[in-house]
PDB file of C-alpha atoms in Angstrom:
ATOM      1  CA  UNK A 179      11.967  23.632   2.656  1.00  0.00           C
ATOM      2  CA  UNK A 180       9.759  22.691   5.559  1.00  0.00           C
ATOM      3  CA  UNK A 181       9.017  18.965   5.643  1.00  0.00           C
ATOM      4  CA  UNK A 182       7.408  18.644   9.076  1.00  0.00           C
ATOM      5  CA  UNK A 183       5.622  21.131  11.264  1.00  0.00           C
ATOM      6  CA  UNK A 184       2.850  21.422  13.731  1.00  0.00           C
ATOM      7  CA  UNK A 185      -0.619  21.504  12.055  1.00  0.00           C
ATOM      8  CA  UNK A 186      -2.238  24.964  12.142  1.00  0.00           C
ATOM      9  CA  UNK A 187      -5.379  23.354  13.510  1.00  0.00           C
ATOM     10  CA  UNK A 188      -3.480  22.053  16.514  1.00  0.00           C
ATOM     11  CA  UNK A 189      -3.150  24.552  19.343  1.00  0.00           C
ATOM     12  CA  UNK A 190       0.314  25.362  20.721  1.00  0.00           C
ATOM     13  CA  UNK A 191      -0.365  23.941  24.086  1.00  0.00           C
ATOM     14  CA  UNK A 192       1.067  21.082  26.203  1.00  0.00           C
ATOM     15  CA  UNK A 193      -1.256  18.020  26.290  1.00  0.00           C
ATOM     16  CA  UNK A 194      -2.474  16.672  29.628  1.00  0.00           C
ATOM     17  CA  UNK A 195      -2.365  13.050  28.578  1.00  0.00           C
ATOM     18  CA  UNK A 196      -0.169  10.446  30.382  1.00  0.00           C
ATOM     19  CA  UNK A 197       3.164   9.587  28.941  1.00  0.00           C
ATOM     20  CA  UNK A 198       2.865   7.075  26.128  1.00  0.00           C
ATOM     21  CA  UNK A 199      -0.823   7.781  25.575  1.00  0.00           C
ATOM     22  CA  UNK A 200      -1.689   7.791  21.884  1.00  0.00           C
ATOM     23  CA  UNK A 201      -4.361  10.438  22.089  1.00  0.00           C
ATOM     24  CA  UNK A 202      -1.709  12.998  21.097  1.00  0.00           C
ATOM     25  CA  UNK A 203      -0.994  11.116  17.930  1.00  0.00           C
ATOM     26  CA  UNK A 204      -4.681  10.989  16.976  1.00  0.00           C
ATOM     27  CA  UNK A 205      -5.089  14.683  17.811  1.00  0.00           C
ATOM     28  CA  UNK A 206      -2.362  15.517  15.352  1.00  0.00           C
ATOM     29  CA  UNK A 207      -3.931  13.383  12.618  1.00  0.00           C
ATOM     30  CA  UNK A 208      -7.309  15.067  13.048  1.00  0.00           C
ATOM     31  CA  UNK A 209      -5.644  18.479  12.910  1.00  0.00           C
ATOM     32  CA  UNK A 210      -3.716  17.419   9.731  1.00  0.00           C
ATOM     33  CA  UNK A 211      -6.918  16.343   8.095  1.00  0.00           C
ATOM     34  CA  UNK A 212      -8.633  19.638   8.913  1.00  0.00           C
ATOM     35  CA  UNK A 213      -5.639  21.542   7.615  1.00  0.00           C
ATOM     36  CA  UNK A 214      -5.404  19.508   4.300  1.00  0.00           C
ATOM     37  CA  UNK A 215      -9.092  20.044   3.542  1.00  0.00           C
ATOM     38  CA  UNK A 216      -8.814  23.737   4.365  1.00  0.00           C
ATOM     39  CA  UNK A 217     -11.852  23.604   6.688  1.00  0.00           C
ATOM     40  CA  UNK A 218     -10.403  25.002   9.929  1.00  0.00           C
ATOM     41  CA  UNK A 219     -12.704  28.053   9.846  1.00  0.00           C
ATOM     42  CA  UNK A 220     -15.738  25.810   9.328  1.00  0.00           C
ATOM     43  CA  UNK A 221     -14.912  22.973  11.662  1.00  0.00           C
ATOM     44  CA  UNK A 222     -16.795  22.426  14.903  1.00  0.00           C
ATOM     45  CA  UNK A 223     -15.618  19.718  17.272  1.00  0.00           C
ATOM     46  CA  UNK A 224     -17.645  18.082  20.008  1.00  0.00           C
ATOM     47  CA  UNK A 225     -15.806  16.811  23.112  1.00  0.00           C
ATOM     48  CA  UNK A 226     -17.742  14.737  25.640  1.00  0.00           C
ATOM     49  CA  UNK A 227     -16.596  13.218  28.954  1.00  0.00           C
ATOM     50  CA  UNK A 228     -13.474  11.073  29.118  1.00  0.00           C
ATOM     51  CA  UNK A 229      -9.733  11.503  28.757  1.00  0.00           C
ATOM     52  CA  UNK A 230     -10.346  13.877  25.893  1.00  0.00           C
ATOM     53  CA  UNK A 231     -12.777  15.998  27.874  1.00  0.00           C
ATOM     54  CA  UNK A 232     -10.455  18.989  27.387  1.00  0.00           C
ATOM     55  CA  UNK A 233      -9.968  18.538  23.696  1.00  0.00           C
ATOM     56  CA  UNK A 234     -11.382  22.056  23.352  1.00  0.00           C
ATOM     57  CA  UNK A 235      -7.939  23.218  24.460  1.00  0.00           C
ATOM     58  CA  UNK A 236      -6.117  21.488  21.703  1.00  0.00           C
ATOM     59  CA  UNK A 237      -7.861  22.312  18.499  1.00  0.00           C
ATOM     60  CA  UNK A 238      -7.887  25.699  16.825  1.00  0.00           C
ATOM     61  CA  UNK A 239     -11.508  25.508  15.749  1.00  0.00           C
ATOM     62  CA  UNK A 240     -14.836  26.035  17.452  1.00  0.00           C
ATOM     63  CA  UNK A 241     -15.478  23.356  20.093  1.00  0.00           C
ATOM     64  CA  UNK A 242     -18.554  22.367  22.152  1.00  0.00           C
ATOM     65  CA  UNK A 243     -18.591  20.304  25.341  1.00  0.00           C
ATOM     66  CA  UNK A 244     -21.300  17.545  25.399  1.00  0.00           C
ATOM     67  CA  UNK A 245     -22.773  15.632  28.284  1.00  0.00           C
ATOM     68  CA  UNK A 246     -21.336  12.143  28.816  1.00  0.00           C
ATOM     69  CA  UNK A 247     -22.083  10.035  25.690  1.00  0.00           C
ATOM     70  CA  UNK A 248     -24.191  12.623  23.998  1.00  0.00           C
ATOM     71  CA  UNK A 249     -21.681  13.912  21.454  1.00  0.00           C
ATOM     72  CA  UNK A 250     -23.331  12.295  18.366  1.00  0.00           C
ATOM     73  CA  UNK A 251     -26.701  13.880  19.357  1.00  0.00           C
ATOM     74  CA  UNK A 252     -25.054  17.295  19.884  1.00  0.00           C
ATOM     75  CA  UNK A 253     -23.215  16.996  16.617  1.00  0.00           C
ATOM     76  CA  UNK A 254     -26.431  16.051  14.837  1.00  0.00           C
ATOM     77  CA  UNK A 255     -28.090  19.250  16.119  1.00  0.00           C
ATOM     78  CA  UNK A 256     -25.087  21.377  15.126  1.00  0.00           C
ATOM     79  CA  UNK A 257     -24.871  19.881  11.617  1.00  0.00           C
ATOM     80  CA  UNK A 258     -28.602  20.221  10.957  1.00  0.00           C
ATOM     81  CA  UNK A 259     -28.535  23.853  12.156  1.00  0.00           C
ATOM     82  CA  UNK A 260     -25.278  24.632  10.315  1.00  0.00           C
ATOM     83  CA  UNK A 261     -25.109  22.215   7.327  1.00  0.00           C
ATOM     84  CA  UNK A 262     -22.164  24.011   5.746  1.00  0.00           C
ATOM     85  CA  UNK A 263     -19.947  23.484   8.720  1.00  0.00           C
ATOM     86  CA  UNK A 264     -17.736  20.401   9.285  1.00  0.00           C
ATOM     87  CA  UNK A 265     -18.731  18.698  12.521  1.00  0.00           C
ATOM     88  CA  UNK A 266     -16.766  15.997  14.240  1.00  0.00           C
ATOM     89  CA  UNK A 267     -16.834  14.256  17.598  1.00  0.00           C
ATOM     90  CA  UNK A 268     -13.815  12.843  19.465  1.00  0.00           C
ATOM     91  CA  UNK A 269     -14.887  10.115  21.859  1.00  0.00           C
ATOM     92  CA  UNK A 270     -13.502   7.221  23.962  1.00  0.00           C
ATOM     93  CA  UNK A 271     -14.891   3.777  24.420  1.00  0.00           C
ATOM     94  CA  UNK A 272     -16.346   4.444  27.852  1.00  0.00           C
ATOM     95  CA  UNK A 273     -18.210   7.381  26.410  1.00  0.00           C
ATOM     96  CA  UNK A 274     -19.244   6.140  22.951  1.00  0.00           C
ATOM     97  CA  UNK A 275     -19.727   2.395  23.564  1.00  0.00           C
ATOM     98  CA  UNK A 276     -21.375   2.584  26.963  1.00  0.00           C
ATOM     99  CA  UNK A 277     -23.504   5.535  28.050  1.00  0.00           C
ATOM    100  CA  UNK A 278     -23.473   6.911  24.474  1.00  0.00           C
ATOM    101  CA  UNK A 279     -24.289   3.721  22.606  1.00  0.00           C
ATOM    102  CA  UNK A 280     -27.862   4.750  21.732  1.00  0.00           C
ATOM    103  CA  UNK A 281     -26.736   8.171  20.385  1.00  0.00           C
ATOM    104  CA  UNK A 282     -24.043   6.478  18.333  1.00  0.00           C
ATOM    105  CA  UNK A 283     -26.272   3.816  16.779  1.00  0.00           C
ATOM    106  CA  UNK A 284     -29.157   6.167  15.943  1.00  0.00           C
ATOM    107  CA  UNK A 285     -26.837   8.835  14.419  1.00  0.00           C
ATOM    108  CA  UNK A 286     -25.287   6.007  12.308  1.00  0.00           C
ATOM    109  CA  UNK A 287     -28.638   4.510  11.151  1.00  0.00           C
ATOM    110  CA  UNK A 288     -29.827   7.964  10.155  1.00  0.00           C
ATOM    111  CA  UNK A 289     -26.597   8.484   8.183  1.00  0.00           C
ATOM    112  CA  UNK A 290     -26.079  11.875   9.773  1.00  0.00           C
ATOM    113  CA  UNK A 291     -23.424  13.745   7.846  1.00  0.00           C
ATOM    114  CA  UNK A 292     -20.952  13.937  10.658  1.00  0.00           C
ATOM    115  CA  UNK A 293     -17.486  12.413  11.404  1.00  0.00           C
ATOM    116  CA  UNK A 294     -16.781  10.513  14.565  1.00  0.00           C
ATOM    117  CA  UNK A 295     -13.289   9.716  15.842  1.00  0.00           C
ATOM    118  CA  UNK A 296     -13.599   6.813  18.277  1.00  0.00           C
ATOM    119  CA  UNK A 297     -10.685   5.931  20.596  1.00  0.00           C
ATOM    120  CA  UNK A 298     -10.703   2.312  21.716  1.00  0.00           C
ATOM    121  CA  UNK A 299      -8.083   1.652  24.431  1.00  0.00           C
ATOM    122  CA  UNK A 300     -10.155  -1.149  26.083  1.00  0.00           C
ATOM    123  CA  UNK A 301     -10.430   0.548  29.472  1.00  0.00           C
ATOM    124  CA  UNK A 302     -11.939   3.576  31.334  1.00  0.00           C
ATOM    125  CA  UNK A 303      -8.955   5.852  31.254  1.00  0.00           C
ATOM    126  CA  UNK A 304     -10.116   9.085  32.955  1.00  0.00           C
ATOM    127  CA  UNK A 305     -11.729   7.456  36.037  1.00  0.00           C
ATOM    128  CA  UNK A 306      -8.977   5.100  37.058  1.00  0.00           C
ATOM    129  CA  UNK A 307      -8.971   1.999  34.816  1.00  0.00           C
ATOM    130  CA  UNK A 308     -12.286   0.226  35.335  1.00  0.00           C
ATOM    131  CA  UNK A 309     -13.518  -2.379  32.821  1.00  0.00           C
ATOM    132  CA  UNK A 310     -14.989  -0.798  29.689  1.00  0.00           C
ATOM    133  CA  UNK A 311     -17.408  -2.279  27.062  1.00  0.00           C
ATOM    134  CA  UNK A 312     -14.334  -2.869  24.956  1.00  0.00           C
ATOM    135  CA  UNK A 313     -12.086  -4.571  27.632  1.00  0.00           C
ATOM    136  CA  UNK A 314     -10.794  -7.885  26.309  1.00  0.00           C
ATOM    137  CA  UNK A 315     -11.875 -11.297  27.696  1.00  0.00           C
ATOM    138  CA  UNK A 316      -9.578 -12.015  30.696  1.00  0.00           C
ATOM    139  CA  UNK A 317      -8.310  -8.467  30.815  1.00  0.00           C
ATOM    140  CA  UNK A 318      -7.391  -7.337  34.301  1.00  0.00           C
ATOM    141  CA  UNK A 319      -8.826  -3.902  35.307  1.00  0.00           C
ATOM    142  CA  UNK A 320      -9.734  -2.131  38.560  1.00  0.00           C
ATOM    143  CA  UNK A 321     -13.210  -3.684  38.437  1.00  0.00           C
ATOM    144  CA  UNK A 322     -12.198  -7.031  36.957  1.00  0.00           C
ATOM    145  CA  UNK A 323      -9.087  -7.873  39.144  1.00  0.00           C
ATOM    146  CA  UNK A 324      -9.293 -11.572  38.060  1.00  0.00           C
ATOM    147  CA  UNK A 325      -9.812 -10.703  34.411  1.00  0.00           C
ATOM    148  CA  UNK A 326     -12.970  -9.933  32.439  1.00  0.00           C
ATOM    149  CA  UNK A 327     -15.296 -12.983  32.833  1.00  0.00           C
ATOM    150  CA  UNK A 328     -17.524 -13.137  29.758  1.00  0.00           C
ATOM    151  CA  UNK A 329     -20.024 -15.282  31.715  1.00  0.00           C
ATOM    152  CA  UNK A 330     -20.941 -12.340  33.906  1.00  0.00           C
ATOM    153  CA  UNK A 331     -19.672  -9.258  31.999  1.00  0.00           C
ATOM    154  CA  UNK A 332     -20.461 -10.431  28.466  1.00  0.00           C
ATOM    155  CA  UNK A 333     -18.120 -10.102  25.439  1.00  0.00           C
ATOM    156  CA  UNK A 334     -16.445  -6.888  24.336  1.00  0.00           C
ATOM    157  CA  UNK A 335     -18.479  -4.784  21.926  1.00  0.00           C
ATOM    158  CA  UNK A 336     -16.979  -4.534  18.497  1.00  0.00           C
ATOM    159  CA  UNK A 337     -18.205  -1.123  17.416  1.00  0.00           C
ATOM    160  CA  UNK A 338     -16.954  -1.152  13.796  1.00  0.00           C
ATOM    161  CA  UNK A 339     -18.685  -4.532  13.099  1.00  0.00           C
ATOM    162  CA  UNK A 340     -21.847  -3.581  14.913  1.00  0.00           C
ATOM    163  CA  UNK A 341     -22.340  -0.248  12.990  1.00  0.00           C
ATOM    164  CA  UNK A 342     -21.291  -1.748   9.684  1.00  0.00           C
ATOM    165  CA  UNK A 343     -24.336  -4.119   9.967  1.00  0.00           C
ATOM    166  CA  UNK A 344     -26.606  -1.015   9.774  1.00  0.00           C
ATOM    167  CA  UNK A 345     -27.884   0.201   6.373  1.00  0.00           C
ATOM    168  CA  UNK A 346     -27.276   3.795   7.189  1.00  0.00           C
ATOM    169  CA  UNK A 347     -23.583   4.573   7.682  1.00  0.00           C
ATOM    170  CA  UNK A 348     -21.421   5.621   4.743  1.00  0.00           C
ATOM    171  CA  UNK A 349     -18.011   4.725   6.100  1.00  0.00           C
ATOM    172  CA  UNK A 350     -16.727   2.638   8.989  1.00  0.00           C
ATOM    173  CA  UNK A 351     -13.048   1.759   9.371  1.00  0.00           C
ATOM    174  CA  UNK A 352     -10.831   0.471  12.227  1.00  0.00           C
ATOM    175  CA  UNK A 353      -7.213   1.628  12.398  1.00  0.00           C
ATOM    176  CA  UNK A 354      -4.411   1.687  14.964  1.00  0.00           C
ATOM    177  CA  UNK A 355      -1.573   4.014  15.836  1.00  0.00           C
ATOM    178  CA  UNK A 356       1.015   1.660  17.411  1.00  0.00           C
ATOM    179  CA  UNK A 357       3.549   1.818  14.590  1.00  0.00           C
ATOM    180  CA  UNK A 358       4.524   4.064  11.706  1.00  0.00           C
ATOM    181  CA  UNK A 359       2.634   2.035   9.034  1.00  0.00           C
ATOM    182  CA  UNK A 360      -0.549   2.013  11.129  1.00  0.00           C
ATOM    183  CA  UNK A 361      -0.303   5.730  11.851  1.00  0.00           C
ATOM    184  CA  UNK A 362      -0.089   6.394   8.113  1.00  0.00           C
ATOM    185  CA  UNK A 363      -3.072   4.259   7.492  1.00  0.00           C
ATOM    186  CA  UNK A 364      -4.976   6.000  10.338  1.00  0.00           C
ATOM    187  CA  UNK A 365      -4.194   9.347   8.714  1.00  0.00           C
ATOM    188  CA  UNK A 366      -5.746   8.230   5.480  1.00  0.00           C
ATOM    189  CA  UNK A 367      -8.858   6.936   7.174  1.00  0.00           C
ATOM    190  CA  UNK A 368      -9.378  10.070   9.243  1.00  0.00           C
ATOM    191  CA  UNK A 369      -8.873  12.256   6.182  1.00  0.00           C
ATOM    192  CA  UNK A 370     -11.410  10.190   4.262  1.00  0.00           C
ATOM    193  CA  UNK A 371     -13.863  10.458   7.144  1.00  0.00           C
ATOM    194  CA  UNK A 372     -13.678  14.223   6.957  1.00  0.00           C
ATOM    195  CA  UNK A 373     -13.705  14.350   3.138  1.00  0.00           C
ATOM    196  CA  UNK A 374     -16.823  12.223   3.137  1.00  0.00           C
ATOM    197  CA  UNK A 375     -18.545  14.860   5.153  1.00  0.00           C
ATOM    198  CA  UNK A 376     -17.316  17.688   2.919  1.00  0.00           C
ATOM    199  CA  UNK A 377     -18.790  15.805  -0.023  1.00  0.00           C
ATOM    200  CA  UNK A 378     -22.055  15.131   1.777  1.00  0.00           C
ATOM    201  CA  UNK A 379     -21.694  11.336   1.781  1.00  0.00           C
ATOM    202  CA  UNK A 380     -22.928  10.899   5.377  1.00  0.00           C
ATOM    203  CA  UNK A 381     -21.961   9.228   8.621  1.00  0.00           C
ATOM    204  CA  UNK A 382     -18.269   8.219   9.024  1.00  0.00           C
ATOM    205  CA  UNK A 383     -16.701   6.567  12.030  1.00  0.00           C
ATOM    206  CA  UNK A 384     -13.058   5.827  12.382  1.00  0.00           C
ATOM    207  CA  UNK A 385     -12.283   3.513  15.297  1.00  0.00           C
ATOM    208  CA  UNK A 386      -8.671   3.947  16.471  1.00  0.00           C
ATOM    209  CA  UNK A 387      -7.210   1.075  18.494  1.00  0.00           C
ATOM    210  CA  UNK A 388      -5.084   2.884  21.108  1.00  0.00           C
ATOM    211  CA  UNK A 389      -2.919   2.340  24.152  1.00  0.00           C
ATOM    212  CA  UNK A 390      -3.322   3.251  27.815  1.00  0.00           C
ATOM    213  CA  UNK A 391       0.039   2.519  29.532  1.00  0.00           C
ATOM    214  CA  UNK A 392      -0.991   4.016  32.870  1.00  0.00           C
ATOM    215  CA  UNK A 393      -4.178   2.010  33.413  1.00  0.00           C
ATOM    216  CA  UNK A 394      -2.818  -1.084  31.755  1.00  0.00           C
ATOM    217  CA  UNK A 395       0.163  -1.004  34.186  1.00  0.00           C
ATOM    218  CA  UNK A 396       2.719  -1.043  31.411  1.00  0.00           C
ATOM    219  CA  UNK A 397       5.468   0.985  29.980  1.00  0.00           C
ATOM    220  CA  UNK A 398       4.650   2.934  26.792  1.00  0.00           C
ATOM    221  CA  UNK A 399       6.578   0.385  24.718  1.00  0.00           C
ATOM    222  CA  UNK A 400       4.958  -2.562  26.380  1.00  0.00           C
ATOM    223  CA  UNK A 401       1.596  -0.996  25.752  1.00  0.00           C
ATOM    224  CA  UNK A 402       2.274  -0.621  22.048  1.00  0.00           C
ATOM    225  CA  UNK A 403       3.403  -4.234  21.977  1.00  0.00           C
ATOM    226  CA  UNK A 404       0.135  -5.295  23.728  1.00  0.00           C
ATOM    227  CA  UNK A 405      -1.863  -3.409  21.037  1.00  0.00           C
ATOM    228  CA  UNK A 406      -0.136  -5.557  18.468  1.00  0.00           C
ATOM    229  CA  UNK A 407      -0.212  -8.863  20.224  1.00  0.00           C
ATOM    230  CA  UNK A 408      -3.615  -8.732  21.990  1.00  0.00           C
ATOM    231  CA  UNK A 409      -5.887  -5.894  20.826  1.00  0.00           C
ATOM    232  CA  UNK A 410      -5.505  -6.008  17.076  1.00  0.00           C
ATOM    233  CA  UNK A 411      -6.131  -9.804  16.883  1.00  0.00           C
ATOM    234  CA  UNK A 412      -9.422  -9.183  18.702  1.00  0.00           C
ATOM    235  CA  UNK A 413     -10.212  -5.994  16.866  1.00  0.00           C
ATOM    236  CA  UNK A 414      -8.973  -6.623  13.318  1.00  0.00           C
ATOM    237  CA  UNK A 415      -8.020  -3.509  11.333  1.00  0.00           C
ATOM    238  CA  UNK A 416      -9.655  -2.586   8.050  1.00  0.00           C
ATOM    239  CA  UNK A 417     -12.585  -1.069   6.256  1.00  0.00           C
ATOM    240  CA  UNK A 418     -15.942  -2.462   7.526  1.00  0.00           C
ATOM    241  CA  UNK A 419     -18.274  -0.367   5.404  1.00  0.00           C
ATOM    242  CA  UNK A 420     -17.683   1.991   2.488  1.00  0.00           C
ATOM    243  CA  UNK A 421     -20.829   2.828   0.544  1.00  0.00           C
ATOM    244  CA  UNK A 422     -18.862   4.845  -2.009  1.00  0.00           C
ATOM    245  CA  UNK A 423     -16.636   1.864  -2.824  1.00  0.00           C
ATOM    246  CA  UNK A 424     -19.646  -0.470  -2.852  1.00  0.00           C
ATOM    247  CA  UNK A 425     -21.646   1.788  -5.174  1.00  0.00           C
ATOM    248  CA  UNK A 426     -18.671   1.948  -7.543  1.00  0.00           C
ATOM    249  CA  UNK A 427     -18.544  -1.755  -8.050  1.00  0.00           C
TER     250      UNK A 427
END
């Protein structure tokens, strides 16, 4: 009896991510969700610019490359043209929460029936570790060598809370993948985000608090520990909006 195997929706190809990066874990969870719902032949992924710019190499489904930050807009066009397909984006914080903020907010407020997987590792990973919209107060980065100063750089943007304040979105949840329990919860959230789309419930965004050992200047284990000690307290995990649950009350 097979108890564990590579998801069919995940390509048999080495990942380009740095050692200890949690993108690989999230890729697997996305592929498992696609497999479990049996939508591999109908799934269309949108990869924008960022560490996951080559996500098209890793998923065994149709993939489209979007301009930096424009994945929600591209996904909207695909879904409206092909409403029977399952359309998802896979975006980092530099992409979604900075240059792509407008596309994200407007897709959410329109309740577009798409699924967004949002990776929050509090830094610009692909371009060398600059301060991101999600970098923590006091966090040292390449462009904040003395730590993020909220007086000049402002406070980090909490995407889950921001989008949950809108009337449109169907489902917003923040999860993490720094330990087994959190990975299991992340799997449930990602599966629900895809299932919501299959059932026509509307816009779902799953924010995944992730690690970036290379640009944080940490070992993989230290980075996972920092997620637990610093990131999760600032970005609390949980469901921030679930229209289905609210309507069932």
